């Protein structure tokens, strides 16, 4: 068993691609090893800003010998067919065997292949892996070779020897380099342990988890020294880990003259533009300090680096100060006409037209949200996109909505209206909080329904790999807004209302929404949204497929009742009985060429068990219908459970396909009534298991 070490040293790999690159290299190498018959004991990958590394331990010294058996033509086949088989396998006839398979005598070829030494296999294997590496974006040079950035060196060692391969015009060797500035001289490597040890000495921490721990520890220490707390920011931490090979955390100070800017402006500038970590004081307010992570250890203990970063931050915040002062000179309301200059989509009009649609749609939706004032909802909709024309949002798009809230408050708008302007983009993802305030909920729903219906009607729908307008996220947002706030919103009516507004405002009447298609899309999103909560997708299908259900709260209540019912003995047995009845009917209806979906003739009921079943079906019909109408789904399930005993006795004692044609037909009608009784609650044919 031997170890393979591979390092591709290149120019800087974007941080956002590093984790995926490590996973991709591990997967491709594992597949290549398996295909070559090389079982590796353990495969690990590591990524730094400049290097992609793989270490595979426990590789065998050679491939196993394999024997492959191929069946040829029959021995009495035409000579042309036999010659073709021999040519294809490079064999003579005396190297083949005759075997009687029970279906004739055939020629068989047994091909034995002797495994090659692993060292001989690896060059082509690794070159193949590198050639097909799936970078999201890549550069091409040296023929057809593609890589994310120019490749500078390749280190490849197997069992203590260099593997003679080349990629992108670079030949593999036993040398690498350390930190770009702190230890740039090349050095030789024997194996992975030697490599990792020498890299650390050359100021490179190979493992991203170790770099992350160093950043967290040192940043927390700097914060503690000032009685401050580091603001948790997982996304920023992951990005910074991918920017440095030798992390050094330093503390910088924000100029006090900028501390009266909105905290979101400060944190956005620091986070998105400078990659700084924010700090809070003991009261939880933003402190006038930041942590910057340098990729080098400076002789002056980072004084020059801190000063440089503080200078850059001052310049960026000065821009923020300018926009903040200028933007407030003009009211949000006065900015609405400028939305005519902003194209939302070529086929869906500009933002001004969109705001007019949102105002009307919000007024309609307000009646479904308890506590939502219609006039306030319309006002919030009217103003919700106005901050897109401000200088601050133009410079820092991440602040859309947030700045709208600040400017609305400055203009004297009510708190619910101002908050709705900030909240209407939410929830931004599964980890984002869902709006709860009534006006915020109304506006968030209107914004997402308008976008979904508009893009669906012009054919810009999500595909398997593309969702450029984030419509899946919009649908999941609507589901969360409805479910988490318990809203009884008829979605079909809301979609049609939005579609009418689109048709009246921006497009001709030809491009109309297919509501059924939209509801099918929603059903799929609903299954995704509830999967993590343990709700079975087949139960959602069973309820959704009844049709006409667009009230998500009612649908989920029905699904919950169905789940509880199926978890009982009565429910499980009734499901079995349903399938038995449905299968018999399917076969017999196909055979007879007609449906038995009709009431049974009480005069033809002879056996006590079929009379009892008929009576039970009659008795259950009214309470089930009443419970469903009253949305008392647990009561409907209890009424269904009462059918279990008569159904079981019917199947135990009564022969459905008897010799008497009239009795047989009447009993098949009884089965169809079992199917109909359960089918009124859910489509049991969709339930799995």
XYZ file of C-alpha atoms in Angstrom:
689
model
C 0.000 0.000 0.000
C 1.357 3.405 -1.001
C 0.485 7.081 -0.845
C -0.256 9.470 -3.707
C 0.279 13.206 -3.205
C -0.852 15.681 -5.861
C -0.651 19.471 -5.673
C -1.665 21.893 -8.430
C -0.099 25.281 -7.638
C -1.731 28.105 -9.569
C -2.609 31.769 -9.423
C -5.343 32.679 -6.928
C -8.450 30.475 -6.935
C -11.632 32.465 -6.121
C -12.705 31.710 -2.556
C -16.266 30.885 -3.590
C -15.013 28.031 -5.797
C -12.569 26.403 -3.400
C -14.788 24.050 -1.406
C -16.485 22.810 -4.567
C -13.084 22.309 -6.209
C -11.903 20.124 -3.337
C -15.064 18.024 -3.491
C -14.791 17.762 -7.281
C -11.187 16.571 -7.195
C -11.992 13.965 -4.553
C -14.961 12.672 -6.509
C -13.216 12.522 -9.873
C -10.098 10.882 -8.449
C -12.177 8.347 -6.527
C -14.113 7.436 -9.669
C -10.904 7.134 -11.692
C -9.265 4.929 -9.058
C -12.315 2.668 -8.930
C -12.478 2.408 -12.726
C -8.803 1.431 -12.803
C -9.321 -1.183 -10.088
C -7.249 0.786 -7.569
C -8.941 0.750 -4.170
C -7.696 3.701 -2.130
C -7.971 3.465 1.629
C -8.527 7.174 2.239
C -8.769 10.167 -0.061
C -8.512 13.739 1.245
C -8.392 17.076 -0.524
C -7.273 20.504 0.684
C -7.599 23.911 -0.907
C -5.795 27.174 -0.269
C -6.005 30.333 -2.367
C -3.176 29.019 -4.578
C -3.165 25.255 -4.352
C -5.483 22.313 -4.848
C -4.170 19.220 -3.094
C -5.129 15.564 -3.050
C -3.667 12.827 -0.891
C -4.777 9.231 -1.413
C -3.490 6.694 1.082
C -3.498 2.937 0.800
C -3.258 2.578 -2.961
C -2.110 -0.894 -4.085
C 1.230 -1.326 -5.859
C -0.462 -2.797 -8.932
C -3.858 -3.345 -10.467
C -5.492 -6.716 -9.819
C -5.443 -9.309 -12.585
C -8.899 -9.601 -14.115
C -10.644 -12.245 -16.124
C -13.516 -11.282 -18.391
C -15.887 -13.685 -20.075
C -17.668 -12.760 -23.306
C -20.333 -14.798 -25.037
C -20.022 -15.050 -28.808
C -22.310 -16.368 -31.531
C -23.729 -19.900 -31.674
C -21.298 -22.552 -32.894
C -23.487 -23.090 -35.962
C -23.661 -19.355 -36.744
C -22.399 -18.134 -40.138
C -18.614 -18.024 -40.362
C -18.784 -14.258 -40.927
C -20.342 -13.738 -37.482
C -17.748 -15.976 -35.791
C -14.870 -14.173 -37.552
C -16.262 -10.824 -36.417
C -16.408 -11.996 -32.801
C -12.795 -13.249 -32.950
C -11.550 -10.005 -34.530
C -13.348 -7.882 -31.952
C -11.638 -9.744 -29.115
C -8.258 -10.380 -30.779
C -8.528 -14.139 -30.380
C -8.193 -17.302 -32.482
C -10.955 -19.900 -32.487
C -8.865 -22.406 -30.539
C -8.692 -19.861 -27.690
C -12.491 -19.985 -27.285
C -14.670 -22.515 -25.519
C -17.948 -24.162 -26.536
C -20.674 -24.096 -23.881
C -24.211 -25.336 -23.831
C -26.326 -22.615 -22.166
C -29.536 -24.572 -22.378
C -30.639 -22.344 -25.217
C -28.008 -23.600 -27.617
C -24.251 -24.098 -27.844
C -22.266 -20.847 -28.001
C -18.654 -19.800 -28.326
C -17.243 -18.197 -25.197
C -14.071 -16.150 -24.916
C -12.288 -15.864 -21.580
C -10.034 -12.817 -21.662
C -7.465 -12.497 -18.937
C -5.795 -9.175 -18.273
C -2.725 -8.822 -16.125
C -2.862 -5.761 -13.889
C -0.321 -3.016 -14.482
C 1.822 -1.393 -11.842
C -0.026 1.544 -10.258
C 2.914 3.846 -10.933
C 2.490 3.144 -14.657
C -1.256 3.766 -14.557
C -1.242 7.018 -12.573
C 0.135 9.489 -15.162
C -2.702 8.989 -17.634
C -5.241 8.599 -14.831
C -4.355 11.931 -13.181
C -4.024 13.750 -16.495
C -7.528 12.530 -17.322
C -8.890 13.795 -14.014
C -7.319 17.236 -14.502
C -8.497 17.449 -18.113
C -12.152 16.934 -17.161
C -12.088 19.040 -13.988
C -15.412 20.961 -13.847
C -14.492 24.553 -12.963
C -17.519 26.899 -13.215
C -15.262 29.212 -15.231
C -11.835 28.421 -16.583
C -9.006 29.661 -18.775
C -7.553 27.783 -21.729
C -3.967 27.702 -22.793
C -1.351 25.172 -23.902
C -3.670 23.465 -26.344
C -6.946 22.262 -24.885
C -5.949 22.371 -21.203
C -8.357 24.361 -19.021
C -7.904 25.511 -15.429
C -9.352 28.261 -13.284
C -6.097 30.274 -13.300
C -2.629 29.775 -14.823
C -0.950 26.656 -13.435
C 2.530 27.379 -12.051
C 3.695 24.055 -10.647
C 2.557 20.465 -10.268
C 3.816 18.299 -7.443
C 3.004 14.610 -7.775
C 4.552 11.867 -5.642
C 3.583 8.217 -5.479
C 5.274 5.790 -3.135
C 8.196 8.177 -2.679
C 8.761 8.788 -6.400
C 7.723 11.549 -8.763
C 4.899 10.616 -11.132
C 5.913 11.617 -14.699
C 2.825 13.501 -15.846
C 2.203 16.885 -17.385
C -0.783 19.203 -17.615
C -1.217 22.628 -19.200
C 2.410 22.557 -20.302
C 3.706 21.985 -16.761
C 5.581 18.790 -15.877
C 5.135 17.238 -12.453
C 8.090 17.283 -10.092
C 8.914 16.818 -6.433
C 9.097 20.560 -5.696
C 6.658 23.187 -4.483
C 6.724 26.690 -3.004
C 5.512 28.142 0.257
C 3.817 31.484 0.970
C 4.036 33.840 -1.998
C 5.858 36.570 -0.012
C 7.011 34.992 3.232
C 8.682 31.850 1.785
C 8.704 31.918 -2.031
C 11.738 29.656 -2.560
C 10.977 26.164 -3.915
C 11.652 23.114 -1.799
C 11.578 19.352 -2.337
C 8.909 17.092 -0.832
C 9.031 13.358 -0.042
C 5.476 12.555 0.996
C 2.338 14.165 2.468
C 3.623 14.347 6.039
C 6.818 15.965 4.823
C 4.803 18.252 2.520
C 2.480 19.500 5.258
C 5.330 20.019 7.719
C 7.443 21.981 5.242
C 4.453 24.028 4.064
C 3.772 25.102 7.629
C 7.416 26.083 7.985
C 7.001 28.006 4.723
C 4.056 29.913 6.238
C 1.195 28.018 4.596
C -1.569 26.410 6.695
C -2.844 23.757 4.323
C -6.078 22.732 6.042
C -8.926 25.302 5.668
C -10.341 24.161 9.021
C -7.063 25.068 10.736
C -6.953 28.493 9.049
C -10.532 29.067 10.138
C -9.723 28.164 13.739
C -6.753 30.567 13.741
C -8.921 33.428 12.422
C -11.696 32.779 14.942
C -9.279 32.511 17.855
C -7.209 35.592 17.013
C -10.185 37.785 16.059
C -11.998 36.873 19.281
C -8.857 37.686 21.259
C -8.565 41.121 19.629
C -12.236 41.804 20.371
C -11.944 40.679 23.982
C -9.008 43.003 24.573
C -11.379 45.898 23.802
C -14.343 44.425 25.724
C -16.101 43.903 22.409
C -17.719 40.893 20.716
C -17.151 39.654 17.192
C -20.339 39.776 15.102
C -20.968 36.227 13.900
C -20.748 36.063 10.114
C -20.354 32.530 8.808
C -20.399 33.523 5.135
C -17.683 36.133 5.546
C -15.558 33.760 7.633
C -15.741 31.085 4.945
C -14.743 33.625 2.307
C -11.812 35.017 4.303
C -10.519 31.486 4.977
C -10.285 31.125 1.203
C -8.313 34.359 0.801
C -5.347 33.643 3.041
C -2.663 30.970 3.440
C -1.175 32.530 6.559
C -3.957 34.413 8.378
C -3.044 37.280 10.683
C -5.956 39.066 12.391
C -5.524 42.802 13.001
C -7.707 45.373 14.715
C -8.618 48.596 12.926
C -10.679 51.595 13.967
C -13.603 53.278 12.240
C -13.393 57.068 12.132
C -15.821 58.415 14.736
C -17.228 60.907 12.230
C -18.926 58.025 10.382
C -20.528 56.345 13.367
C -23.802 58.238 12.903
C -24.377 56.540 9.544
C -26.917 53.697 9.587
C -25.186 50.593 10.963
C -26.160 48.663 7.829
C -24.157 51.114 5.730
C -21.078 50.576 7.894
C -21.363 46.790 7.974
C -22.131 46.562 4.252
C -19.086 48.599 3.345
C -16.920 46.559 5.698
C -18.306 43.172 4.805
C -19.026 43.270 1.100
C -16.312 45.624 -0.039
C -13.451 45.207 2.408
C -14.011 41.755 3.981
C -13.789 43.174 7.499
C -15.465 41.642 10.533
C -17.725 43.962 12.536
C -17.627 44.217 16.332
C -20.355 45.014 18.836
C -20.031 46.728 22.183
C -21.484 45.398 25.421
C -24.861 46.959 24.614
C -24.999 45.109 21.305
C -24.413 48.235 19.240
C -21.897 48.491 16.444
C -18.507 49.440 17.866
C -16.060 51.788 16.079
C -13.638 48.940 15.359
C -13.202 46.195 12.797
C -11.054 43.089 12.331
C -9.167 42.650 9.093
C -7.364 39.386 8.281
C -4.074 39.884 6.465
C -2.324 37.172 4.485
C 1.094 37.960 5.876
C 2.968 38.636 9.070
C 4.399 42.153 8.882
C 7.553 43.288 10.665
C 5.733 46.312 12.139
C 3.096 43.977 13.640
C 0.622 45.084 11.002
C 0.628 48.819 11.736
C 1.003 49.752 8.078
C -1.617 47.226 7.010
C -4.109 48.567 9.552
C -3.394 52.158 8.568
C -3.900 51.312 4.903
C -7.172 49.559 5.568
C -8.436 52.390 7.755
C -7.593 54.819 4.959
C -9.489 52.750 2.384
C -12.448 52.391 4.745
C -12.583 56.152 5.326
C -12.766 56.728 1.586
C -15.576 54.220 1.168
C -17.497 55.581 4.127
C -17.027 59.126 2.846
C -18.899 57.981 -0.256
C -21.578 56.577 2.013
C -21.767 59.840 3.945
C -22.171 61.791 0.719
C -24.985 59.558 -0.552
C -26.706 59.556 2.847
C -26.758 63.363 2.956
C -27.744 63.814 -0.679
C -30.461 61.161 -0.730
C -32.316 62.697 2.199
C -32.685 66.006 0.366
C -35.337 64.412 -1.828
C -38.388 62.543 -0.564
C -39.009 58.966 -1.589
C -42.343 59.967 -3.041
C -40.616 62.403 -5.371
C -38.415 59.586 -6.669
C -41.302 57.444 -7.943
C -41.390 59.007 -11.455
C -37.688 58.143 -11.865
C -38.691 54.454 -11.753
C -39.893 54.913 -15.337
C -36.229 54.950 -16.324
C -35.543 51.567 -14.725
C -36.409 48.526 -16.844
C -37.676 45.622 -14.749
C -37.845 43.316 -17.777
C -38.215 44.125 -21.449
C -41.493 42.164 -21.607
C -42.814 43.180 -18.196
C -42.326 46.931 -18.265
C -40.345 49.286 -16.051
C -40.277 49.573 -12.277
C -42.833 52.391 -12.315
C -45.358 50.139 -14.045
C -44.478 47.356 -11.643
C -45.104 49.554 -8.621
C -48.563 50.395 -9.955
C -49.299 46.671 -10.233
C -47.962 46.029 -6.733
C -50.187 48.771 -5.314
C -53.333 47.201 -6.764
C -52.307 43.664 -5.875
C -51.392 44.647 -2.310
C -54.810 46.263 -1.876
C -56.406 42.979 -2.959
C -54.217 40.801 -0.743
C -54.668 42.996 2.337
C -58.110 41.510 2.963
C -56.547 38.078 3.579
C -54.059 39.310 6.208
C -55.439 40.037 9.649
C -54.621 43.559 10.806
C -53.446 44.765 7.403
C -54.679 48.247 6.579
C -55.457 48.524 2.878
C -54.393 52.178 2.550
C -51.109 51.482 4.334
C -50.449 48.475 2.113
C -51.022 50.586 -0.993
C -48.740 53.324 0.331
C -45.959 50.848 1.107
C -46.296 49.315 -2.355
C -46.138 52.740 -3.948
C -42.848 53.556 -2.194
C -41.203 50.130 -2.003
C -38.957 50.481 -5.064
C -38.231 54.210 -4.809
C -34.917 53.708 -2.993
C -33.575 51.957 -6.090
C -33.059 55.424 -7.574
C -31.017 56.724 -4.624
C -27.270 57.189 -4.748
C -26.721 54.925 -1.731
C -28.495 51.897 -3.233
C -26.889 52.613 -6.596
C -23.469 52.350 -4.935
C -24.371 49.584 -2.480
C -27.169 47.435 -4.015
C -27.126 45.180 -0.936
C -28.919 48.015 0.913
C -32.074 48.033 -1.224
C -35.120 48.124 0.994
C -33.033 48.855 4.083
C -32.287 52.396 2.898
C -35.895 52.729 1.815
C -36.925 52.223 5.425
C -34.505 54.900 6.668
C -35.588 57.404 4.023
C -39.291 56.654 4.614
C -38.883 57.323 8.328
C -37.009 60.529 7.505
C -39.949 61.561 5.301
C -42.419 60.955 8.110
C -44.016 57.779 6.777
C -45.610 55.473 9.374
C -43.513 52.725 10.949
C -45.519 49.846 9.346
C -45.057 51.407 5.899
C -41.340 52.020 6.419
C -40.795 48.510 7.799
C -42.694 46.968 4.897
C -40.377 48.711 2.429
C -37.412 47.016 4.118
C -39.115 43.645 4.627
C -40.789 43.087 1.276
C -37.751 41.345 -0.229
C -37.779 38.781 2.576
C -37.452 35.908 3.237
C -34.246 35.863 1.208
C -33.597 32.183 1.851
C -34.316 29.296 4.204
C -32.201 30.856 6.949
C -33.778 34.295 6.708
C -36.556 35.430 9.040
C -40.034 35.573 7.554
C -41.931 38.892 7.863
C -44.674 38.892 10.499
C -45.981 42.463 10.478
C -49.254 42.605 8.461
C -48.227 45.292 5.944
C -44.828 43.656 5.456
C -46.509 40.308 4.787
C -48.913 41.825 2.256
C -46.187 43.626 0.355
C -43.805 40.649 0.403
C -46.583 38.446 -1.010
C -47.483 40.986 -3.692
C -43.864 41.405 -4.767
C -43.294 37.660 -5.152
C -46.637 36.848 -6.767
C -46.149 39.657 -9.286
C -42.681 38.359 -10.200
C -43.763 34.709 -10.437
C -46.840 35.292 -12.555
C -45.058 37.761 -14.818
C -42.069 35.578 -15.622
C -44.189 32.432 -16.015
C -46.541 34.161 -18.432
C -43.696 35.291 -20.715
C -42.110 31.840 -20.646
C -39.126 32.696 -18.424
C -39.563 29.634 -16.210
C -36.934 27.871 -14.115
C -35.262 24.870 -15.729
C -33.346 22.032 -14.153
C -30.087 23.978 -14.057
C -31.166 27.595 -14.443
C -33.303 29.930 -12.411
C -31.960 33.379 -13.347
C -34.881 35.273 -11.794
C -34.852 33.269 -8.532
C -38.438 32.094 -9.044
C -37.981 28.966 -6.934
C -36.899 31.190 -4.056
C -39.915 33.435 -4.669
C -42.281 30.453 -4.535
C -40.679 29.163 -1.341
C -41.004 32.687 0.066
C -44.733 32.727 -0.661
C -45.131 29.316 0.970
C -43.332 30.501 4.100
C -45.310 33.751 4.246
C -48.596 31.863 3.972
C -47.793 28.905 6.229
C -45.846 30.680 8.968
C -48.486 33.415 9.227
C -51.430 31.014 8.877
C -52.938 32.987 5.964
C -56.036 31.724 4.164
C -55.055 33.097 0.779
C -56.721 31.551 -2.304
C -53.627 31.335 -4.451
C -55.390 30.654 -7.736
C -57.432 33.841 -7.378
C -54.311 35.786 -6.399
C -52.413 34.484 -9.434
C -55.275 35.372 -11.754
C -55.506 38.841 -10.241
C -51.776 39.375 -10.759
C -51.996 38.046 -14.306
C -54.839 40.432 -15.096
C -52.728 43.314 -13.831
C -49.826 42.232 -16.026
C -52.078 41.961 -19.054
C -53.559 45.387 -18.419
C -50.302 47.165 -17.735
C -47.459 45.951 -19.874
C -48.322 43.244 -22.353
C -50.847 42.257 -24.903
C -53.590 39.832 -23.863
C -51.927 36.966 -25.774
C -49.353 36.249 -23.065
C -51.481 34.891 -20.218
C -50.596 32.758 -17.266
C -51.293 29.029 -17.197
C -52.584 28.794 -13.621
C -52.535 24.996 -13.606
C -48.878 25.033 -14.541
C -48.221 27.534 -11.775
C -50.013 25.371 -9.195
C -48.027 22.300 -10.301
C -44.839 24.331 -9.810
C -46.098 25.303 -6.368
C -46.863 21.707 -5.466
C -43.265 20.766 -6.252
C -41.930 23.680 -4.195
C -44.242 22.761 -1.330
C -42.840 19.241 -1.266
C -39.307 20.648 -1.155
C -40.217 23.111 1.599
C -41.832 20.471 3.793
C -39.336 17.680 3.184
C -37.021 19.036 5.856
C -39.925 19.069 8.308
C -40.479 15.370 7.762
C -43.706 15.695 5.765
C -43.981 12.935 3.175
C -44.154 14.139 -0.417
C -46.610 11.367 -1.365
C -49.130 12.615 1.213
C -48.949 16.107 -0.301
C -49.457 14.507 -3.719
C -52.425 12.532 -2.385
C -54.181 15.712 -1.253
C -53.016 17.999 -4.074
C -54.144 15.590 -6.770
C -57.780 15.904 -5.641
C -57.642 19.252 -7.441
C -59.095 22.605 -6.566
C -56.986 23.054 -3.449
C -55.029 26.302 -3.340
C -55.335 27.087 0.364
C -51.991 25.955 1.781
C -53.117 26.118 5.406
C -56.105 23.876 4.710
C -54.008 21.569 2.552
C -51.424 21.100 5.277
C -54.095 20.455 7.887
C -55.462 17.731 5.631
C -52.000 16.270 5.089
C -51.360 16.241 8.844
C -54.660 14.458 9.503
C -53.899 11.945 6.750
C -50.436 11.281 8.190
C -51.868 10.663 11.659
C -54.595 8.409 10.242
C -52.146 6.257 8.275
C -50.022 5.859 11.403
C -52.914 4.013 13.098
C -53.741 0.336 12.627
C -57.126 1.238 11.119
C -55.509 3.618 8.644
C -52.823 1.159 7.559
C -55.399 -1.627 7.071
C -57.782 0.620 5.171
C -54.938 1.588 2.844
C -54.358 -2.104 2.157
C -58.096 -2.600 1.572
C -58.201 0.402 -0.758
C -55.385 -1.020 -2.856
C -57.045 -4.406 -2.976
C -60.360 -2.907 -4.074
C -58.678 -0.611 -6.601
C -56.634 -3.448 -8.096
C -59.669 -5.728 -8.485
C -61.659 -2.924 -10.078
C -58.819 -1.983 -12.405
C -58.557 -5.551 -13.691
C -62.284 -6.235 -13.944
C -63.202 -2.868 -15.484
C -60.523 -3.342 -18.107
C -61.696 -6.877 -18.794
C -65.383 -5.867 -19.014
C -64.729 -2.593 -20.804
C -66.920 -0.565 -18.458
C -66.888 1.253 -15.151
C -68.623 0.013 -11.992
C -68.697 3.476 -10.491
C -72.395 3.374 -9.552
C -74.483 2.708 -6.418
C -74.972 -0.960 -5.525
C -78.450 -2.477 -5.871
C -79.620 -3.201 -2.303
C -81.916 -5.921 -3.642
C -78.904 -7.919 -4.833
C -77.075 -7.851 -1.519
C -77.183 -11.426 -0.239
C -74.350 -12.056 2.178
C -74.509 -10.482 5.618
C -71.014 -9.016 5.161
C -71.908 -7.165 1.965
C -75.090 -5.831 3.543
C -73.072 -4.604 6.507
C -70.518 -2.942 4.236
C -73.242 -1.263 2.203
C -74.818 0.065 5.391
C -71.494 1.285 6.746
C -70.707 3.102 3.499
C -74.111 4.756 3.579
C -73.734 5.792 7.218
C -70.234 7.217 6.768
C -71.041 9.295 3.704
C -72.748 12.178 5.523
C -70.335 12.556 8.468
C -67.297 12.397 6.163
C -68.726 15.052 3.840
C -69.741 17.243 6.791
C -66.330 16.944 8.432
C -64.538 17.805 5.186
C -66.809 20.799 4.598
C -66.122 22.017 8.134
C -62.379 21.383 7.671
C -62.460 18.949 10.588
C -60.102 16.541 8.921
C -59.379 14.474 12.024
C -63.148 13.837 12.323
C -63.249 12.785 8.661
C -60.441 10.308 9.299
C -62.283 8.894 12.343
C -65.365 8.377 10.189
C -63.212 6.583 7.646
C -61.734 4.378 10.363
C -65.251 3.069 11.125
C -65.208 1.386 7.708
C -62.280 -0.810 8.519
C -64.145 -3.663 10.244
C -66.937 -4.089 7.609
C -64.381 -3.821 4.806
C -62.185 -6.507 6.399
C -65.159 -8.840 6.917
C -66.296 -8.267 3.321
C -62.942 -9.316 1.903
C -62.738 -12.279 4.304
C -66.177 -13.747 3.585
C -67.405 -12.532 0.195
C -66.231 -13.735 -3.215
C -66.388 -10.764 -5.567
C -65.885 -12.634 -8.848
C -68.616 -15.178 -8.295
C -70.393 -17.149 -11.028
C -73.573 -15.091 -10.840
C -72.972 -12.130 -13.194
C -75.476 -9.849 -11.456
C -74.029 -10.509 -7.995
C -70.503 -10.009 -9.344
C -71.417 -6.658 -10.884
C -73.124 -5.521 -7.685
C -70.128 -6.471 -5.562
C -67.805 -4.603 -7.913
C -70.023 -1.548 -7.369
C -69.508 -1.968 -3.626
C -65.747 -1.963 -4.218
C -66.048 1.235 -6.264
C -67.858 2.836 -3.324
C -64.953 1.922 -1.012
C -62.626 3.583 -3.503
C -64.887 6.641 -3.720
C -65.291 6.947 0.059
C -61.535 7.039 0.650
C -60.930 9.033 -2.516
C -63.062 11.864 -1.154
C -60.483 12.443 1.573
C -57.314 11.940 -0.474
C -56.097 10.125 -3.556
C -54.913 6.964 -1.830
C -53.388 5.679 -5.063
C -50.635 8.314 -4.617
C -49.612 7.025 -1.206
C -46.411 5.024 -1.196
C -45.241 2.240 1.067
